[in-house]
């Protein structure tokens, strides 16, 4: 990935840090909105409107061509597309191009969310808390421990059962929810701890992406995979040739989405790959942009006779303003510009929609009631204990041990009890955990019930983790204030 070294690059890094500050605010507020979206989903799913709620997500949105399969009986590629998972379906000779509403949210809109996640990761690696090994190693190890221990707890409880494949569910931390809780604590929590939690969650997201790509692929199709690799090479080539316009990256990214989708790997991985290829450096440097601004200021002062009486801009002044307007995009980091554009959509639209579509679980339906919570293997216990116990235990233990043996150093201004408190908040695993739960049990004989039970476990574990973590950090703050 690109590194920032010159003075101009350092100024751009400052701009990326401003993106980070905006990201903190958006994610924290987005986490609160996401909480209410999930709460409303649970209420509606257990109300007289539950049937309409669940049927709504299965409505198909797209274009259907009647009799297309019959019109081209030898077009085997049409039937191949129709038979393949999402996006295309053939019934009675018709050919449908589109998705159900749930699939539009979980596979298409969530790809935009994963694009945002990829941009966050690259920003942190280039100019953030992951920019140097010394700064990155502590939160990276914390994230690793926070993934391994919950996965082990879940797998140990479900080993030998059809539900064992759900070990990835309690591994994730929901950055929006966790930030929402920690921001509510305000000055009671040091800024260094907030930065640590954000960095941990970013690395955690990267780990979750790797887990999805490796363990939750559904039968690889080499032809599509080869096409995906070619398209990815095309994106890398665009970056290496210094193409700064976002349009070609996004256009190739759409093609990559389809290729990855049909390869058997979850299509959201394509969005992360696109994000990693978006350039950081702007088209023109600040050193080149500064004279343009100075020239404009000089043009505004050049007409001495009209100074103080001028009511309209001269042609030369208008030309200078147009030149600045045309240069504004060129002087901004393409990565920072795209991240700023996506932040509000991801935080305030996509994540709440995803939460509303996925958090609704009926506790009294024909396929699900409270008795199933403890009867479907140990899914519920595995998820809850993984989030509530595994997360803080893994984060605390691995960082404590690594500091004692000299591998990593704890950030200054943060105590070990605060690290433990942050680990508790790390057990809030809503968005990514919900996403993995939709993939983990596919092909299982009790797919729907296990998925619903895991979602109840995610909601229970996340709420408990948020409450316990917030209360713990409040008590730590109070004790520290009184000593």
Short mmCIF file of C-alpha atoms in Angstrom, two decimals:
data_model
loop_
_atom_site.label_atom_id
_atom_site.label_comp_id
_atom_site.label_asym_id
_atom_site.label_seq_id
_atom_site.Cartn_x
_atom_site.Cartn_y
_atom_site.Cartn_z
CA UNK A 1 0.00 0.00 0.00
CA UNK A 2 1.01 3.62 -0.55
CA UNK A 3 3.02 5.32 2.19
CA UNK A 4 3.09 9.01 3.03
CA UNK A 5 6.50 10.58 3.55
CA UNK A 6 6.91 14.09 2.07
CA UNK A 7 5.62 17.35 3.58
CA UNK A 8 2.74 17.36 1.09
CA UNK A 9 1.98 13.79 2.06
CA UNK A 10 1.97 14.73 5.74
CA UNK A 11 -0.55 17.49 5.02
CA UNK A 12 -2.69 14.91 3.22
CA UNK A 13 -2.32 12.62 6.22
CA UNK A 14 -3.73 15.45 8.34
CA UNK A 15 -6.69 15.53 5.95
CA UNK A 16 -7.16 11.79 6.41
CA UNK A 17 -7.13 12.31 10.19
CA UNK A 18 -9.98 14.78 9.73
CA UNK A 19 -11.79 12.01 7.86
CA UNK A 20 -11.12 9.82 10.91
CA UNK A 21 -12.66 12.44 13.26
CA UNK A 22 -15.73 12.66 11.03
CA UNK A 23 -15.82 8.87 10.95
CA UNK A 24 -15.91 8.74 14.77
CA UNK A 25 -18.90 11.08 14.93
CA UNK A 26 -20.82 9.36 12.13
CA UNK A 27 -20.16 5.86 13.45
CA UNK A 28 -21.16 6.75 17.01
CA UNK A 29 -24.44 8.35 15.93
CA UNK A 30 -24.96 5.57 13.39
CA UNK A 31 -24.59 3.03 16.18
CA UNK A 32 -27.43 4.66 18.12
CA UNK A 33 -29.67 4.67 15.02
CA UNK A 34 -28.71 1.04 14.36
CA UNK A 35 -29.74 0.09 17.90
CA UNK A 36 -33.21 1.58 17.43
CA UNK A 37 -33.55 -0.06 14.00
CA UNK A 38 -32.80 -3.46 15.57
CA UNK A 39 -35.19 -2.77 18.46
CA UNK A 40 -38.02 -1.81 16.10
CA UNK A 41 -37.33 -4.94 14.01
CA UNK A 42 -37.74 -7.17 17.08
CA UNK A 43 -40.96 -5.40 18.08
CA UNK A 44 -42.47 -5.65 14.57
CA UNK A 45 -41.38 -9.30 14.18
CA UNK A 46 -43.32 -10.19 17.32
CA UNK A 47 -46.39 -8.08 16.60
CA UNK A 48 -49.52 -8.67 14.47
CA UNK A 49 -47.47 -7.23 11.58
CA UNK A 50 -44.92 -10.07 11.74
CA UNK A 51 -46.24 -11.93 8.68
CA UNK A 52 -46.04 -8.76 6.56
CA UNK A 53 -42.56 -8.02 7.96
CA UNK A 54 -41.13 -11.42 6.97
CA UNK A 55 -42.93 -11.59 3.59
CA UNK A 56 -41.70 -8.13 2.67
CA UNK A 57 -38.04 -9.20 2.57
CA UNK A 58 -38.83 -11.96 0.04
CA UNK A 59 -40.37 -9.60 -2.52
CA UNK A 60 -38.26 -9.68 -5.68
CA UNK A 61 -37.01 -6.47 -7.26
CA UNK A 62 -35.59 -6.69 -10.77
CA UNK A 63 -36.45 -7.34 -14.41
CA UNK A 64 -38.10 -10.54 -15.66
CA UNK A 65 -38.15 -11.71 -19.29
CA UNK A 66 -40.99 -14.18 -19.88
CA UNK A 67 -40.15 -17.28 -21.95
CA UNK A 68 -36.50 -16.34 -22.49
CA UNK A 69 -35.24 -19.82 -21.57
CA UNK A 70 -37.69 -21.42 -24.03
CA UNK A 71 -36.68 -18.96 -26.76
CA UNK A 72 -33.02 -20.06 -26.39
CA UNK A 73 -33.25 -23.75 -25.47
CA UNK A 74 -29.56 -24.37 -26.19
CA UNK A 75 -28.27 -21.43 -24.17
CA UNK A 76 -26.87 -23.48 -21.30
CA UNK A 77 -25.17 -20.41 -19.85
CA UNK A 78 -28.61 -18.93 -19.11
CA UNK A 79 -29.59 -21.95 -17.06
CA UNK A 80 -26.18 -21.92 -15.39
CA UNK A 81 -26.76 -18.33 -14.26
CA UNK A 82 -30.30 -19.14 -13.22
CA UNK A 83 -29.22 -22.06 -11.08
CA UNK A 84 -26.47 -20.13 -9.38
CA UNK A 85 -27.34 -18.64 -5.97
CA UNK A 86 -28.35 -14.99 -6.08
CA UNK A 87 -29.32 -12.52 -8.75
CA UNK A 88 -30.78 -14.64 -11.53
CA UNK A 89 -33.70 -17.04 -11.36
CA UNK A 90 -35.62 -19.01 -13.97
CA UNK A 91 -39.14 -20.25 -13.40
CA UNK A 92 -41.35 -21.74 -16.17
CA UNK A 93 -38.99 -20.49 -18.86
CA UNK A 94 -38.78 -16.93 -17.53
CA UNK A 95 -35.46 -15.29 -16.76
CA UNK A 96 -35.27 -12.95 -13.77
CA UNK A 97 -32.47 -10.45 -13.29
CA UNK A 98 -32.55 -9.04 -9.78
CA UNK A 99 -32.75 -9.96 -6.11
CA UNK A 100 -35.14 -10.23 -3.23
CA UNK A 101 -35.28 -7.09 -1.05
CA UNK A 102 -33.33 -8.96 1.64
CA UNK A 103 -30.62 -9.87 -0.89
CA UNK A 104 -30.44 -6.30 -2.19
CA UNK A 105 -29.68 -5.20 1.36
CA UNK A 106 -27.43 -8.08 2.50
CA UNK A 107 -25.45 -8.54 -0.70
CA UNK A 108 -25.61 -5.32 -2.72
CA UNK A 109 -25.93 -2.52 -0.14
CA UNK A 110 -23.66 -4.35 2.28
CA UNK A 111 -21.01 -4.35 -0.44
CA UNK A 112 -21.04 -0.55 -0.13
CA UNK A 113 -20.60 -1.01 3.63
CA UNK A 114 -17.66 -3.37 3.03
CA UNK A 115 -16.19 -0.86 0.57
CA UNK A 116 -16.32 1.64 3.43
CA UNK A 117 -14.68 -0.89 5.77
CA UNK A 118 -11.89 -1.47 3.24
CA UNK A 119 -11.30 2.29 2.92
CA UNK A 120 -11.12 2.58 6.73
CA UNK A 121 -8.54 -0.20 6.89
CA UNK A 122 -6.38 1.32 4.14
CA UNK A 123 -6.62 4.77 5.74
CA UNK A 124 -5.46 3.37 9.08
CA UNK A 125 -2.58 1.49 7.41
CA UNK A 126 -1.43 4.53 5.41
CA UNK A 127 -1.88 7.40 7.86
CA UNK A 128 -3.49 6.12 11.05
CA UNK A 129 -2.88 3.89 14.03
CA UNK A 130 -1.69 1.03 11.81
CA UNK A 131 0.84 3.14 9.89
CA UNK A 132 3.82 1.81 11.85
CA UNK A 133 4.57 -1.59 13.32
CA UNK A 134 5.07 -0.11 16.80
CA UNK A 135 1.63 1.55 16.78
CA UNK A 136 -0.16 -1.33 15.04
CA UNK A 137 1.09 -4.36 16.93
CA UNK A 138 -0.81 -3.83 20.22
CA UNK A 139 -4.35 -3.33 18.78
CA UNK A 140 -3.64 -5.96 16.11
CA UNK A 141 -2.77 -8.54 18.76
CA UNK A 142 -5.82 -7.48 20.78
CA UNK A 143 -8.04 -8.05 17.74
CA UNK A 144 -6.42 -11.45 17.10
CA UNK A 145 -7.03 -12.57 20.69
CA UNK A 146 -10.56 -11.17 20.50
CA UNK A 147 -11.26 -13.38 17.51
CA UNK A 148 -9.51 -16.60 18.51
CA UNK A 149 -10.90 -17.05 22.04
CA UNK A 150 -14.60 -16.48 21.12
CA UNK A 151 -14.20 -18.84 18.15
CA UNK A 152 -12.66 -21.50 20.41
CA UNK A 153 -15.46 -21.15 22.99
CA UNK A 154 -18.15 -21.50 20.33
CA UNK A 155 -16.44 -24.42 18.59
CA UNK A 156 -15.77 -26.24 21.88
CA UNK A 157 -19.47 -26.09 22.74
CA UNK A 158 -20.64 -27.16 19.26
CA UNK A 159 -17.89 -29.54 18.12
CA UNK A 160 -19.28 -32.57 16.29
CA UNK A 161 -22.65 -30.92 15.58
CA UNK A 162 -24.03 -29.42 12.34
CA UNK A 163 -23.76 -26.00 13.99
CA UNK A 164 -19.98 -26.11 14.51
CA UNK A 165 -19.47 -24.10 11.33
CA UNK A 166 -20.85 -21.03 13.09
CA UNK A 167 -17.59 -20.42 14.97
CA UNK A 168 -17.09 -17.14 13.05
CA UNK A 169 -20.25 -15.55 14.47
CA UNK A 170 -18.87 -14.35 17.86
CA UNK A 171 -15.51 -13.28 16.39
CA UNK A 172 -16.60 -9.83 15.18
CA UNK A 173 -16.87 -6.43 16.89
CA UNK A 174 -19.46 -3.91 15.72
CA UNK A 175 -17.51 -0.67 15.49
CA UNK A 176 -20.64 1.51 15.30
CA UNK A 177 -22.33 0.05 18.38
CA UNK A 178 -19.09 -0.05 20.40
CA UNK A 179 -18.27 3.57 19.48
CA UNK A 180 -21.83 4.63 20.24
CA UNK A 181 -21.51 3.24 23.78
CA UNK A 182 -18.01 4.60 24.43
CA UNK A 183 -18.93 8.06 23.08
CA UNK A 184 -21.84 8.19 25.55
CA UNK A 185 -19.26 7.88 28.34
CA UNK A 186 -17.69 11.13 27.07
CA UNK A 187 -14.72 12.39 29.16
CA UNK A 188 -14.95 9.46 31.56
CA UNK A 189 -12.98 7.48 28.99
CA UNK A 190 -9.58 8.75 27.73
CA UNK A 191 -9.26 9.52 24.01
CA UNK A 192 -6.43 6.99 23.77
CA UNK A 193 -8.85 4.21 24.76
CA UNK A 194 -11.33 5.31 22.07
CA UNK A 195 -8.57 5.25 19.45
CA UNK A 196 -7.49 1.81 20.70
CA UNK A 197 -11.04 0.45 20.41
CA UNK A 198 -11.51 1.89 16.90
CA UNK A 199 -8.16 0.48 15.72
CA UNK A 200 -8.96 -2.89 17.28
CA UNK A 201 -12.34 -2.92 15.53
CA UNK A 202 -10.75 -2.02 12.17
CA UNK A 203 -8.29 -4.93 12.44
CA UNK A 204 -11.17 -7.09 13.67
CA UNK A 205 -13.12 -6.20 10.50
CA UNK A 206 -10.12 -7.25 8.39
CA UNK A 207 -10.00 -10.56 10.27
CA UNK A 208 -13.74 -11.08 9.74
CA UNK A 209 -13.30 -10.45 6.01
CA UNK A 210 -10.55 -13.09 5.86
CA UNK A 211 -12.74 -15.56 7.80
CA UNK A 212 -15.68 -14.98 5.42
CA UNK A 213 -13.45 -15.41 2.35
CA UNK A 214 -11.81 -18.64 3.60
CA UNK A 215 -14.47 -20.44 5.63
CA UNK A 216 -17.76 -19.26 4.15
CA UNK A 217 -17.18 -19.65 0.42
CA UNK A 218 -19.74 -21.90 -1.29
CA UNK A 219 -18.11 -24.11 -3.91
CA UNK A 220 -15.50 -22.36 -6.04
CA UNK A 221 -16.06 -21.88 -9.80
CA UNK A 222 -12.63 -21.50 -11.33
CA UNK A 223 -13.73 -19.71 -14.52
CA UNK A 224 -15.38 -16.88 -12.61
CA UNK A 225 -12.51 -16.85 -10.10
CA UNK A 226 -10.00 -16.44 -12.96
CA UNK A 227 -12.06 -13.52 -14.33
CA UNK A 228 -12.11 -11.98 -10.85
CA UNK A 229 -8.32 -12.23 -10.64
CA UNK A 230 -7.97 -10.53 -14.07
CA UNK A 231 -10.26 -7.69 -12.99
CA UNK A 232 -8.34 -7.30 -9.75
CA UNK A 233 -5.10 -7.08 -11.75
CA UNK A 234 -6.81 -4.37 -13.81
CA UNK A 235 -7.56 -2.38 -10.64
CA UNK A 236 -3.97 -2.74 -9.45
CA UNK A 237 -2.77 -1.57 -12.89
CA UNK A 238 -4.98 1.52 -12.68
CA UNK A 239 -3.39 2.34 -9.33
CA UNK A 240 0.16 1.72 -10.54
CA UNK A 241 -0.37 3.97 -13.59
CA UNK A 242 -1.48 6.78 -11.31
CA UNK A 243 -5.12 6.97 -12.37
CA UNK A 244 -6.76 9.22 -9.76
CA UNK A 245 -10.33 9.38 -11.09
CA UNK A 246 -12.69 7.20 -9.04
CA UNK A 247 -14.94 6.33 -12.02
CA UNK A 248 -12.78 3.58 -13.61
CA UNK A 249 -12.18 1.94 -10.21
CA UNK A 250 -15.88 1.83 -9.43
CA UNK A 251 -16.85 0.59 -12.92
CA UNK A 252 -14.32 -2.25 -12.80
CA UNK A 253 -15.44 -2.84 -9.20
CA UNK A 254 -19.02 -3.55 -10.33
CA UNK A 255 -17.74 -6.17 -12.80
CA UNK A 256 -15.52 -7.61 -10.07
CA UNK A 257 -18.57 -7.88 -7.79
CA UNK A 258 -20.37 -10.12 -10.30
CA UNK A 259 -17.26 -12.22 -10.99
CA UNK A 260 -16.58 -12.80 -7.28
CA UNK A 261 -20.26 -13.50 -6.63
CA UNK A 262 -20.40 -16.23 -9.28
CA UNK A 263 -17.00 -17.62 -8.24
CA UNK A 264 -18.56 -18.88 -4.98
CA UNK A 265 -16.78 -16.36 -2.72
CA UNK A 266 -19.09 -13.87 -1.02
CA UNK A 267 -19.36 -10.82 -3.27
CA UNK A 268 -18.70 -8.31 -0.49
CA UNK A 269 -15.05 -9.39 -0.61
CA UNK A 270 -14.89 -7.69 -4.03
CA UNK A 271 -15.78 -4.37 -2.40
CA UNK A 272 -12.85 -4.70 0.02
CA UNK A 273 -10.49 -5.49 -2.87
CA UNK A 274 -11.68 -2.36 -4.70
CA UNK A 275 -11.10 -0.26 -1.56
CA UNK A 276 -7.52 -1.49 -1.25
CA UNK A 277 -6.85 -0.35 -4.84
CA UNK A 278 -8.24 3.19 -4.44
CA UNK A 279 -5.26 5.60 -4.54
CA UNK A 280 -4.36 7.75 -1.53
CA UNK A 281 -2.23 10.43 -3.19
CA UNK A 282 -4.09 13.31 -4.90
CA UNK A 283 -3.68 14.16 -8.59
CA UNK A 284 -1.90 17.43 -7.83
CA UNK A 285 0.13 18.19 -4.70
CA UNK A 286 -0.54 20.96 -2.20
CA UNK A 287 2.65 22.63 -3.45
CA UNK A 288 1.09 22.85 -6.93
CA UNK A 289 -2.30 23.94 -5.61
CA UNK A 290 -1.01 26.78 -3.39
CA UNK A 291 0.20 29.03 -6.30
CA UNK A 292 -3.23 28.68 -7.92
CA UNK A 293 -4.91 29.99 -4.77
CA UNK A 294 -2.33 32.81 -4.50
CA UNK A 295 -2.88 33.73 -8.15
CA UNK A 296 -6.62 34.00 -7.53
CA UNK A 297 -6.08 36.31 -4.56
CA UNK A 298 -3.77 38.46 -6.68
CA UNK A 299 -6.40 38.70 -9.45
CA UNK A 300 -8.97 39.97 -6.97
CA UNK A 301 -6.64 42.84 -6.05
CA UNK A 302 -5.32 43.63 -9.53
CA UNK A 303 -7.88 46.31 -10.48
CA UNK A 304 -6.80 49.21 -8.26
CA UNK A 305 -9.22 51.67 -9.89
CA UNK A 306 -12.30 49.65 -8.95
CA UNK A 307 -11.15 48.65 -5.48
CA UNK A 308 -13.94 49.33 -3.00
CA UNK A 309 -16.53 50.05 -5.73
CA UNK A 310 -16.51 46.78 -7.70
CA UNK A 311 -19.89 45.07 -7.58
CA UNK A 312 -19.35 42.25 -10.08
CA UNK A 313 -16.48 39.85 -10.68
CA UNK A 314 -14.29 40.45 -13.71
CA UNK A 315 -13.79 37.80 -16.37
CA UNK A 316 -10.29 37.06 -15.07
CA UNK A 317 -11.61 36.64 -11.51
CA UNK A 318 -14.36 34.28 -12.69
CA UNK A 319 -11.80 32.30 -14.69
CA UNK A 320 -9.63 31.93 -11.57
CA UNK A 321 -12.56 30.71 -9.48
CA UNK A 322 -13.43 28.15 -12.15
CA UNK A 323 -9.82 26.99 -12.19
CA UNK A 324 -9.93 26.47 -8.40
CA UNK A 325 -13.26 24.65 -8.65
CA UNK A 326 -11.82 22.31 -11.28
CA UNK A 327 -8.75 21.70 -9.12
CA UNK A 328 -10.57 20.99 -5.86
CA UNK A 329 -11.10 17.31 -6.64
CA UNK A 330 -7.56 16.98 -7.95
CA UNK A 331 -6.01 18.19 -4.69
CA UNK A 332 -8.07 15.83 -2.50
CA UNK A 333 -7.08 12.24 -1.77
CA UNK A 334 -9.32 9.95 -3.86
CA UNK A 335 -9.55 7.60 -0.86
CA UNK A 336 -10.51 10.41 1.52
CA UNK A 337 -13.02 11.82 -0.96
CA UNK A 338 -14.76 8.47 -1.45
CA UNK A 339 -14.76 7.72 2.27
CA UNK A 340 -16.32 11.11 3.06
CA UNK A 341 -19.02 10.46 0.44
CA UNK A 342 -19.83 6.97 1.74
CA UNK A 343 -19.71 7.63 5.50
CA UNK A 344 -23.21 9.09 5.95
CA UNK A 345 -24.79 6.51 3.61
CA UNK A 346 -23.11 3.61 5.40
CA UNK A 347 -23.80 4.90 8.92
CA UNK A 348 -27.29 6.33 8.53
CA UNK A 349 -28.88 4.29 5.72
CA UNK A 350 -27.21 0.96 4.97
CA UNK A 351 -26.46 -0.25 8.50
CA UNK A 352 -29.89 0.67 9.93
CA UNK A 353 -31.55 -1.02 6.94
CA UNK A 354 -29.41 -4.12 7.46
CA UNK A 355 -30.24 -4.11 11.16
CA UNK A 356 -33.97 -3.73 10.51
CA UNK A 357 -33.91 -6.52 7.91
CA UNK A 358 -31.90 -8.99 9.98
CA UNK A 359 -32.60 -8.35 13.66
CA UNK A 360 -36.29 -9.27 13.50
CA UNK A 361 -36.70 -12.75 14.97
CA UNK A 362 -40.13 -14.10 15.85
CA UNK A 363 -40.16 -15.78 19.25
CA UNK A 364 -43.55 -17.40 18.75
CA UNK A 365 -43.66 -18.49 15.11
CA UNK A 366 -44.25 -21.97 13.72
CA UNK A 367 -40.55 -22.48 13.01
CA UNK A 368 -39.25 -20.80 16.13
CA UNK A 369 -40.15 -20.45 19.79
CA UNK A 370 -38.28 -19.94 23.04
CA UNK A 371 -37.78 -23.70 23.50
CA UNK A 372 -35.49 -23.75 20.45
CA UNK A 373 -33.00 -21.35 22.02
CA UNK A 374 -31.33 -24.08 24.08
CA UNK A 375 -32.34 -27.08 21.95
CA UNK A 376 -30.43 -26.27 18.72
CA UNK A 377 -27.03 -27.66 19.70
CA UNK A 378 -25.21 -25.01 21.78
CA UNK A 379 -25.55 -22.19 19.27
CA UNK A 380 -27.07 -19.70 21.72
CA UNK A 381 -24.57 -20.39 24.50
CA UNK A 382 -21.66 -20.43 22.06
CA UNK A 383 -22.54 -17.01 20.67
CA UNK A 384 -23.41 -15.36 24.01
CA UNK A 385 -20.41 -16.72 25.90
CA UNK A 386 -18.13 -16.03 22.95
CA UNK A 387 -19.13 -12.36 22.89
CA UNK A 388 -19.59 -11.76 26.62
CA UNK A 389 -16.65 -13.81 27.99
CA UNK A 390 -14.46 -14.71 25.01
CA UNK A 391 -13.97 -11.19 23.64
CA UNK A 392 -12.70 -9.44 26.79
CA UNK A 393 -10.74 -12.53 27.84
CA UNK A 394 -9.00 -12.86 24.48
CA UNK A 395 -8.26 -9.13 24.14
CA UNK A 396 -6.93 -8.80 27.69
CA UNK A 397 -4.91 -12.02 27.91
CA UNK A 398 -3.04 -11.80 24.62
CA UNK A 399 -2.10 -8.12 25.10
CA UNK A 400 -1.07 -8.65 28.74
CA UNK A 401 1.13 -11.63 27.89
CA UNK A 402 2.66 -9.93 24.83
CA UNK A 403 3.57 -6.82 26.82
CA UNK A 404 5.15 -8.91 29.59
CA UNK A 405 7.36 -10.76 27.10
CA UNK A 406 8.24 -7.55 25.26
CA UNK A 407 6.41 -8.08 21.95
CA UNK A 408 4.10 -5.06 22.30
CA UNK A 409 3.66 -2.01 24.52
CA UNK A 410 0.39 -0.72 25.93
CA UNK A 411 -0.51 2.81 24.70
CA UNK A 412 0.34 5.51 27.23
CA UNK A 413 -2.53 6.82 29.30
CA UNK A 414 -4.46 3.53 29.31
CA UNK A 415 -4.59 1.17 32.30
CA UNK A 416 -5.07 -2.60 32.15
CA UNK A 417 -8.54 -2.34 33.69
CA UNK A 418 -9.50 0.07 30.88
CA UNK A 419 -8.16 -2.43 28.33
CA UNK A 420 -10.42 -5.03 29.95
CA UNK A 421 -13.37 -2.60 29.76
CA UNK A 422 -12.69 -1.95 26.08
CA UNK A 423 -12.57 -5.73 25.60
CA UNK A 424 -16.05 -5.97 27.10
CA UNK A 425 -17.32 -3.39 24.60
CA UNK A 426 -15.57 -5.45 21.93
CA UNK A 427 -18.21 -8.10 22.67
CA UNK A 428 -20.79 -5.93 20.89
CA UNK A 429 -20.80 -7.90 17.66
CA UNK A 430 -23.99 -6.94 15.91
CA UNK A 431 -23.51 -6.09 12.21
CA UNK A 432 -20.67 -8.40 11.17
CA UNK A 433 -21.92 -11.21 13.44
CA UNK A 434 -25.40 -10.99 11.87
CA UNK A 435 -23.77 -11.04 8.46
CA UNK A 436 -21.77 -14.19 9.26
CA UNK A 437 -24.81 -15.89 10.82
CA UNK A 438 -26.60 -15.65 7.45
CA UNK A 439 -23.69 -17.54 5.85
CA UNK A 440 -22.68 -19.99 8.58
CA UNK A 441 -25.58 -22.45 8.49
CA UNK A 442 -26.35 -22.56 4.77
CA UNK A 443 -26.85 -26.16 3.70
CA UNK A 444 -27.61 -27.23 7.27
CA UNK A 445 -30.81 -29.18 7.92
CA UNK A 446 -31.85 -26.63 10.54
CA UNK A 447 -30.61 -23.53 8.68
CA UNK A 448 -33.52 -21.21 9.53
CA UNK A 449 -33.84 -22.18 13.20
CA UNK A 450 -30.06 -22.12 13.81
CA UNK A 451 -29.80 -18.73 12.12
CA UNK A 452 -32.62 -17.31 14.24
CA UNK A 453 -31.14 -18.75 17.44
CA UNK A 454 -27.74 -17.30 16.58
CA UNK A 455 -29.34 -13.89 15.99
CA UNK A 456 -31.02 -14.04 19.40
CA UNK A 457 -27.61 -14.95 20.83
CA UNK A 458 -25.98 -12.02 19.02
CA UNK A 459 -28.59 -9.57 20.33
CA UNK A 460 -28.37 -10.97 23.87
CA UNK A 461 -24.56 -11.13 23.95
CA UNK A 462 -24.16 -7.67 22.38
CA UNK A 463 -26.62 -5.99 24.77
CA UNK A 464 -25.06 -7.67 27.80
CA UNK A 465 -21.55 -6.78 26.60
CA UNK A 466 -22.55 -3.15 26.06
CA UNK A 467 -24.17 -2.83 29.49
CA UNK A 468 -21.41 -4.65 31.37
CA UNK A 469 -18.65 -2.77 29.51
CA UNK A 470 -20.23 0.65 30.03
CA UNK A 471 -20.91 0.06 33.75
CA UNK A 472 -17.40 -1.34 34.23
CA UNK A 473 -15.73 1.68 32.59
CA UNK A 474 -17.95 4.06 34.59
CA UNK A 475 -16.88 2.36 37.83
CA UNK A 476 -13.23 2.46 36.78
CA UNK A 477 -13.56 6.20 36.05
CA UNK A 478 -15.24 6.83 39.41
CA UNK A 479 -12.60 4.89 41.35
CA UNK A 480 -9.81 6.66 39.46
CA UNK A 481 -11.40 10.06 40.19
CA UNK A 482 -11.65 9.34 43.92
CA UNK A 483 -8.05 8.11 44.26
#
